[in-house]
Amino acid sequence: MVKPVTAPADNEPESVAADPLDDTIEPGKRLIRLPADKGLSLGDRIANHITRLTWRTPLHAFRLKGRFPLKLLGVPEDPIPGDTRAGTAIRAGHFLHRGLKLPIAELDFANLNVAPTFADYLHSFAWLRDLAATGTRSDAVPIAEAMVRQWLAVHGETVSEPAWQADNSGWRILFWAAHAPLILSSSDLIYRSAVLNHLARAARHLDRVADKTRPGIGQMVAWVGIVAASLLMPGGEPRQIFGEAGLRKVLETSFYADGGNISRSPQAQLDAIMALSMLARIYDMRRMEVPPFLQEMLARTVPALLGLTHSDGGMGSWQGSGATAAAEIQAIVKASGIRTRPLKQARDWGYQRLVANKVVLLADAAPPPISRVTEAGCASTLAFELSDGAERIVVNCGGAALTGATIPAELARGLRTTAAHSTLILADSNSTAILASGSLGRGVTEVELDRRETPQGSRLEMSHDGYARRHGLIHRRLLILSPNGRELRGEDLLLPAPRTRRKGDKGFALRFHLGPHLSASLTADKLGALLRIAGGPLWQFRTSEGALDIEESLWVDGEGRPHPSEQLVVTGSAPAGGASIGWIFKHIG
């Protein structure tokens, strides 16, 4: 379990205790509907295309010019430590990102032939944090300065994507400010002026494009960049008023009332908390009060984030995210300054958390995110994960958004499917379609949820309509976690959908992906399996119906590296009248 933030050091801002969470378990049923998602209209797509075309015009370049104040009002602290492994690699002469390596000697900002996420890492200058985490400043300054000079030579005056992408521009303002000693130590006044001029130009660019950016965390980061620039440079009061108003508005549209982000991605949640925490440190640097709406948003987003952590404090694998390590989560939570406990149920964000002793169960109890706010949305409705102390018992494969050397695009697409999650798959099809374009299609539109706390334990009943139209069946899942956490009973039902024609027998596969440290072996009757963990607890699985088998699987860690694992697969056939499959995970030693 993630520990609450302790008292801050003398040079850290005071931690804030969040208001008591309203996460009481509401008895009775709740219907969760997929928000209307028509995607971007033709008019929106044309407008966005025209906006990008205008970046290439002399008019846009003229708008970015002006008499800029050539100084920073201060250097804010970067509250989050960098990756020392990546920083050491930079000092050794190459960038590392999710298994990919790029020698600095071969870096060409005019022709970056790397994965999109790697390009974002370079253009956002997030690597400055990693570089700063290793060695002395005097060793890091020549490397950082050389990279900034090279980037400015190619992109300083020419606006193009992805270098000037709204979120990359917002992050670049934050990272250049926090690590200004690495990039502004030069006595070359022309170079220093170019750096400061770019910060001002980037702010003007964001002034014009932030409200036209795709909804979600990227748009939020763009507005964070506007507010940050207003606080970092002289004469920023008008921009501050404009930026805070825009940021407040985008926060209202980017997050649900329970604090979860609209893409339903844990990684996006981490990024949002990181950006807001970095912005808060700029207010601290200026000795200005952090706006209440920003502090309130952190107080909502942090418990929602912690609600998706397992017993070891690491992240569950949902909506393309990998299993982010506990240390990274703790660092970001500490940076937020919020002391709180995990949210038991994020009713709008769509995740449920059941806890009994050291056992934690996480479940996806909502439709997938709408297509226009995600590029790695997964068909994971009703999937669950289960952990016992430091060990993951049942997991999802995860990592669909972490493309890199070890996760090519084709594998990433497979990691988005229903079969890559611990739930039931009907007729070898996804509960929500994943289209050839990569966007999410038809499928789950409604999830019915009923959660209760009983003397027998925590009871969670969920159903979705993702297979109703195509196959005439509703998938309902019942999960009961015993009070001592030593037993998880489950039942998966396929029920005839109302007002649909019966469509004959349908094959199903009930998949339970196992943690990377588990070794499974079938029992003699092939209705059960022993789950062994070296030096850890012993669990047993039993099913009441179908044929049980053990198949290969994989599990993606928080750095985008796949690890071989196994999965339990219960197969069978459901007639038009439906089927019921009961099963149990039991701690036996």
PDB file of N, CA, C and O in Angstrom, residues 125-170:
ATOM      1  N   PHE A 125      11.821  17.834 -24.026  1.00  0.00           N
ATOM      2  CA  PHE A 125      12.997  17.996 -23.174  1.00  0.00           C
ATOM      3  C   PHE A 125      12.770  17.409 -21.780  1.00  0.00           C
ATOM      4  O   PHE A 125      13.390  17.847 -20.805  1.00  0.00           O
ATOM      5  N   ALA A 126      11.909  16.386 -21.701  1.00  0.00           N
ATOM      6  CA  ALA A 126      11.733  15.660 -20.438  1.00  0.00           C
ATOM      7  C   ALA A 126      13.040  15.012 -20.010  1.00  0.00           C
ATOM      8  O   ALA A 126      13.250  14.768 -18.810  1.00  0.00           O
ATOM      9  N   TRP A 127      13.917  14.745 -20.958  1.00  0.00           N
ATOM     10  CA  TRP A 127      15.203  14.107 -20.647  1.00  0.00           C
ATOM     11  C   TRP A 127      16.115  14.996 -19.811  1.00  0.00           C
ATOM     12  O   TRP A 127      17.080  14.500 -19.208  1.00  0.00           O
ATOM     13  N   LEU A 128      15.844  16.305 -19.757  1.00  0.00           N
ATOM     14  CA  LEU A 128      16.648  17.177 -18.900  1.00  0.00           C
ATOM     15  C   LEU A 128      16.559  16.741 -17.439  1.00  0.00           C
ATOM     16  O   LEU A 128      17.526  16.823 -16.693  1.00  0.00           O
ATOM     17  N   ARG A 129      15.379  16.279 -17.038  1.00  0.00           N
ATOM     18  CA  ARG A 129      15.199  15.783 -15.665  1.00  0.00           C
ATOM     19  C   ARG A 129      16.099  14.579 -15.418  1.00  0.00           C
ATOM     20  O   ARG A 129      16.713  14.461 -14.351  1.00  0.00           O
ATOM     21  N   ASP A 130      16.183  13.678 -16.399  1.00  0.00           N
ATOM     22  CA  ASP A 130      17.021  12.486 -16.248  1.00  0.00           C
ATOM     23  C   ASP A 130      18.496  12.864 -16.202  1.00  0.00           C
ATOM     24  O   ASP A 130      19.264  12.331 -15.392  1.00  0.00           O
ATOM     25  N   LEU A 131      18.869  13.783 -17.078  1.00  0.00           N
ATOM     26  CA  LEU A 131      20.261  14.222 -17.107  1.00  0.00           C
ATOM     27  C   LEU A 131      20.651  14.883 -15.788  1.00  0.00           C
ATOM     28  O   LEU A 131      21.753  14.663 -15.262  1.00  0.00           O
ATOM     29  N   ALA A 132      19.737  15.665 -15.226  1.00  0.00           N
ATOM     30  CA  ALA A 132      20.027  16.373 -13.974  1.00  0.00           C
ATOM     31  C   ALA A 132      20.144  15.428 -12.789  1.00  0.00           C
ATOM     32  O   ALA A 132      20.700  15.801 -11.753  1.00  0.00           O
ATOM     33  N   ALA A 133      19.621  14.202 -12.941  1.00  0.00           N
ATOM     34  CA  ALA A 133      19.615  13.255 -11.819  1.00  0.00           C
ATOM     35  C   ALA A 133      20.944  12.557 -11.629  1.00  0.00           C
ATOM     36  O   ALA A 133      21.109  11.804 -10.665  1.00  0.00           O
ATOM     37  N   THR A 134      21.900  12.794 -12.520  1.00  0.00           N
ATOM     38  CA  THR A 134      23.184  12.085 -12.440  1.00  0.00           C
ATOM     39  C   THR A 134      24.338  13.069 -12.499  1.00  0.00           C
ATOM     40  O   THR A 134      24.282  14.075 -13.207  1.00  0.00           O
ATOM     41  N   GLY A 135      25.393  12.796 -11.768  1.00  0.00           N
ATOM     42  CA  GLY A 135      26.631  13.568 -11.859  1.00  0.00           C
ATOM     43  C   GLY A 135      26.491  15.004 -11.399  1.00  0.00           C
ATOM     44  O   GLY A 135      25.545  15.385 -10.719  1.00  0.00           O
ATOM     45  N   THR A 136      27.442  15.824 -11.807  1.00  0.00           N
ATOM     46  CA  THR A 136      27.469  17.228 -11.418  1.00  0.00           C
ATOM     47  C   THR A 136      26.894  18.098 -12.537  1.00  0.00           C
ATOM     48  O   THR A 136      26.846  17.695 -13.699  1.00  0.00           O
ATOM     49  N   ARG A 137      26.504  19.321 -12.152  1.00  0.00           N
ATOM     50  CA  ARG A 137      25.947  20.231 -13.142  1.00  0.00           C
ATOM     51  C   ARG A 137      26.971  20.570 -14.220  1.00  0.00           C
ATOM     52  O   ARG A 137      26.636  20.679 -15.403  1.00  0.00           O
ATOM     53  N   SER A 138      28.221  20.727 -13.826  1.00  0.00           N
ATOM     54  CA  SER A 138      29.248  21.100 -14.806  1.00  0.00           C
ATOM     55  C   SER A 138      29.398  20.052 -15.893  1.00  0.00           C
ATOM     56  O   SER A 138      29.725  20.373 -17.044  1.00  0.00           O
ATOM     57  N   ASP A 139      29.151  18.781 -15.551  1.00  0.00           N
ATOM     58  CA  ASP A 139      29.221  17.712 -16.559  1.00  0.00           C
ATOM     59  C   ASP A 139      28.004  17.721 -17.475  1.00  0.00           C
ATOM     60  O   ASP A 139      28.096  17.339 -18.648  1.00  0.00           O
ATOM     61  N   ALA A 140      26.859  18.129 -16.923  1.00  0.00           N
ATOM     62  CA  ALA A 140      25.614  18.060 -17.683  1.00  0.00           C
ATOM     63  C   ALA A 140      25.413  19.261 -18.600  1.00  0.00           C
ATOM     64  O   ALA A 140      24.791  19.143 -19.660  1.00  0.00           O
ATOM     65  N   VAL A 141      25.930  20.424 -18.196  1.00  0.00           N
ATOM     66  CA  VAL A 141      25.672  21.659 -18.941  1.00  0.00           C
ATOM     67  C   VAL A 141      26.105  21.557 -20.411  1.00  0.00           C
ATOM     68  O   VAL A 141      25.329  21.915 -21.311  1.00  0.00           O
ATOM     69  N   PRO A 142      27.314  21.089 -20.749  1.00  0.00           N
ATOM     70  CA  PRO A 142      27.696  21.038 -22.171  1.00  0.00           C
ATOM     71  C   PRO A 142      26.759  20.175 -23.007  1.00  0.00           C
ATOM     72  O   PRO A 142      26.467  20.521 -24.164  1.00  0.00           O
ATOM     73  N   ILE A 143      26.299  19.059 -22.446  1.00  0.00           N
ATOM     74  CA  ILE A 143      25.402  18.169 -23.190  1.00  0.00           C
ATOM     75  C   ILE A 143      24.060  18.859 -23.415  1.00  0.00           C
ATOM     76  O   ILE A 143      23.531  18.894 -24.541  1.00  0.00           O
ATOM     77  N   ALA A 144      23.477  19.410 -22.339  1.00  0.00           N
ATOM     78  CA  ALA A 144      22.165  20.050 -22.444  1.00  0.00           C
ATOM     79  C   ALA A 144      22.219  21.242 -23.397  1.00  0.00           C
ATOM     80  O   ALA A 144      21.335  21.414 -24.250  1.00  0.00           O
ATOM     81  N   GLU A 145      23.263  22.041 -23.272  1.00  0.00           N
ATOM     82  CA  GLU A 145      23.372  23.238 -24.105  1.00  0.00           C
ATOM     83  C   GLU A 145      23.516  22.866 -25.583  1.00  0.00           C
ATOM     84  O   GLU A 145      22.906  23.489 -26.461  1.00  0.00           O
ATOM     85  N   ALA A 146      24.296  21.845 -25.864  1.00  0.00           N
ATOM     86  CA  ALA A 146      24.487  21.423 -27.255  1.00  0.00           C
ATOM     87  C   ALA A 146      23.174  20.947 -27.863  1.00  0.00           C
ATOM     88  O   ALA A 146      22.867  21.246 -29.025  1.00  0.00           O
ATOM     89  N   MET A 147      22.374  20.218 -27.073  1.00  0.00           N
ATOM     90  CA  MET A 147      21.099  19.727 -27.581  1.00  0.00           C
ATOM     91  C   MET A 147      20.109  20.872 -27.824  1.00  0.00           C
ATOM     92  O   MET A 147      19.375  20.884 -28.820  1.00  0.00           O
ATOM     93  N   VAL A 148      20.095  21.845 -26.921  1.00  0.00           N
ATOM     94  CA  VAL A 148      19.197  22.990 -27.098  1.00  0.00           C
ATOM     95  C   VAL A 148      19.605  23.803 -28.321  1.00  0.00           C
ATOM     96  O   VAL A 148      18.750  24.242 -29.110  1.00  0.00           O
ATOM     97  N   ARG A 149      20.902  24.016 -28.497  1.00  0.00           N
ATOM     98  CA  ARG A 149      21.373  24.745 -29.683  1.00  0.00           C
ATOM     99  C   ARG A 149      20.921  24.030 -30.960  1.00  0.00           C
ATOM    100  O   ARG A 149      20.457  24.673 -31.914  1.00  0.00           O
ATOM    101  N   GLN A 150      21.091  22.710 -30.977  1.00  0.00           N
ATOM    102  CA  GLN A 150      20.721  21.954 -32.175  1.00  0.00           C
ATOM    103  C   GLN A 150      19.219  22.031 -32.425  1.00  0.00           C
ATOM    104  O   GLN A 150      18.780  22.197 -33.567  1.00  0.00           O
ATOM    105  N   TRP A 151      18.440  21.926 -31.358  1.00  0.00           N
ATOM    106  CA  TRP A 151      16.980  21.982 -31.517  1.00  0.00           C
ATOM    107  C   TRP A 151      16.544  23.360 -32.010  1.00  0.00           C
ATOM    108  O   TRP A 151      15.715  23.464 -32.920  1.00  0.00           O
ATOM    109  N   LEU A 152      17.122  24.423 -31.431  1.00  0.00           N
ATOM    110  CA  LEU A 152      16.751  25.779 -31.835  1.00  0.00           C
ATOM    111  C   LEU A 152      17.124  26.040 -33.293  1.00  0.00           C
ATOM    112  O   LEU A 152      16.396  26.739 -34.018  1.00  0.00           O
ATOM    113  N   ALA A 153      18.227  25.492 -33.732  1.00  0.00           N
ATOM    114  CA  ALA A 153      18.653  25.708 -35.113  1.00  0.00           C
ATOM    115  C   ALA A 153      17.640  25.152 -36.106  1.00  0.00           C
ATOM    116  O   ALA A 153      17.458  25.707 -37.205  1.00  0.00           O
ATOM    117  N   VAL A 154      16.961  24.082 -35.723  1.00  0.00           N
ATOM    118  CA  VAL A 154      15.995  23.445 -36.626  1.00  0.00           C
ATOM    119  C   VAL A 154      14.571  23.947 -36.384  1.00  0.00           C
ATOM    120  O   VAL A 154      13.833  24.237 -37.327  1.00  0.00           O
ATOM    121  N   HIS A 155      14.178  24.060 -35.116  1.00  0.00           N
ATOM    122  CA  HIS A 155      12.777  24.323 -34.793  1.00  0.00           C
ATOM    123  C   HIS A 155      12.519  25.658 -34.097  1.00  0.00           C
ATOM    124  O   HIS A 155      11.363  26.003 -33.851  1.00  0.00           O
ATOM    125  N   GLY A 156      13.576  26.409 -33.779  1.00  0.00           N
ATOM    126  CA  GLY A 156      13.366  27.641 -33.045  1.00  0.00           C
ATOM    127  C   GLY A 156      12.497  28.645 -33.770  1.00  0.00           C
ATOM    128  O   GLY A 156      11.696  29.349 -33.150  1.00  0.00           O
ATOM    129  N   GLU A 157      12.626  28.723 -35.097  1.00  0.00           N
ATOM    130  CA  GLU A 157      11.869  29.698 -35.883  1.00  0.00           C
ATOM    131  C   GLU A 157      10.777  29.062 -36.722  1.00  0.00           C
ATOM    132  O   GLU A 157       9.894  29.758 -37.216  1.00  0.00           O
ATOM    133  N   THR A 158      10.835  27.753 -36.897  1.00  0.00           N
ATOM    134  CA  THR A 158       9.889  27.069 -37.783  1.00  0.00           C
ATOM    135  C   THR A 158       8.897  26.258 -36.969  1.00  0.00           C
ATOM    136  O   THR A 158       9.276  25.318 -36.264  1.00  0.00           O
ATOM    137  N   VAL A 159       7.629  26.602 -37.073  1.00  0.00           N
ATOM    138  CA  VAL A 159       6.579  25.929 -36.314  1.00  0.00           C
ATOM    139  C   VAL A 159       6.099  24.711 -37.090  1.00  0.00           C
ATOM    140  O   VAL A 159       5.649  24.824 -38.233  1.00  0.00           O
ATOM    141  N   SER A 160       6.234  23.535 -36.476  1.00  0.00           N
ATOM    142  CA  SER A 160       5.788  22.301 -37.124  1.00  0.00           C
ATOM    143  C   SER A 160       5.542  21.249 -36.056  1.00  0.00           C
ATOM    144  O   SER A 160       5.987  21.395 -34.914  1.00  0.00           O
ATOM    145  N   GLU A 161       4.822  20.202 -36.435  1.00  0.00           N
ATOM    146  CA  GLU A 161       4.621  19.065 -35.525  1.00  0.00           C
ATOM    147  C   GLU A 161       5.670  17.997 -35.827  1.00  0.00           C
ATOM    148  O   GLU A 161       6.098  17.859 -36.965  1.00  0.00           O
ATOM    149  N   PRO A 162       6.060  17.221 -34.805  1.00  0.00           N
ATOM    150  CA  PRO A 162       5.587  17.247 -33.422  1.00  0.00           C
ATOM    151  C   PRO A 162       6.345  18.213 -32.504  1.00  0.00           C
ATOM    152  O   PRO A 162       6.009  18.323 -31.340  1.00  0.00           O
ATOM    153  N   ALA A 163       7.339  18.922 -33.048  1.00  0.00           N
ATOM    154  CA  ALA A 163       8.170  19.768 -32.189  1.00  0.00           C
ATOM    155  C   ALA A 163       7.333  20.826 -31.466  1.00  0.00           C
ATOM    156  O   ALA A 163       7.535  21.084 -30.280  1.00  0.00           O
ATOM    157  N   TRP A 164       6.384  21.434 -32.196  1.00  0.00           N
ATOM    158  CA  TRP A 164       5.556  22.487 -31.613  1.00  0.00           C
ATOM    159  C   TRP A 164       4.161  21.982 -31.238  1.00  0.00           C
ATOM    160  O   TRP A 164       3.253  22.782 -31.004  1.00  0.00           O
ATOM    161  N   GLN A 165       3.997  20.698 -31.223  1.00  0.00           N
ATOM    162  CA  GLN A 165       2.728  20.127 -30.766  1.00  0.00           C
ATOM    163  C   GLN A 165       2.380  20.757 -29.417  1.00  0.00           C
ATOM    164  O   GLN A 165       3.255  21.017 -28.592  1.00  0.00           O
ATOM    165  N   ALA A 166       1.089  20.990 -29.178  1.00  0.00           N
ATOM    166  CA  ALA A 166       0.693  21.780 -28.020  1.00  0.00           C
ATOM    167  C   ALA A 166       1.220  21.202 -26.710  1.00  0.00           C
ATOM    168  O   ALA A 166       1.762  21.935 -25.873  1.00  0.00           O
ATOM    169  N   ASP A 167       1.087  19.883 -26.512  1.00  0.00           N
ATOM    170  CA  ASP A 167       1.553  19.326 -25.243  1.00  0.00           C
ATOM    171  C   ASP A 167       3.077  19.350 -25.156  1.00  0.00           C
ATOM    172  O   ASP A 167       3.640  19.622 -24.082  1.00  0.00           O
ATOM    173  N   ASN A 168       3.775  19.094 -26.258  1.00  0.00           N
ATOM    174  CA  ASN A 168       5.236  19.171 -26.229  1.00  0.00           C
ATOM    175  C   ASN A 168       5.709  20.590 -25.906  1.00  0.00           C
ATOM    176  O   ASN A 168       6.688  20.780 -25.179  1.00  0.00           O
ATOM    177  N   SER A 169       5.011  21.593 -26.446  1.00  0.00           N
ATOM    178  CA  SER A 169       5.371  22.980 -26.155  1.00  0.00           C
ATOM    179  C   SER A 169       5.138  23.302 -24.681  1.00  0.00           C
ATOM    180  O   SER A 169       5.946  23.989 -24.041  1.00  0.00           O
ATOM    181  N   GLY A 170       4.028  22.804 -24.131  1.00  0.00           N
ATOM    182  CA  GLY A 170       3.746  23.033 -22.716  1.00  0.00           C
ATOM    183  C   GLY A 170       4.770  22.379 -21.810  1.00  0.00           C
ATOM    184  O   GLY A 170       5.286  23.004 -20.870  1.00  0.00           O
TER     185      GLY A 170
END
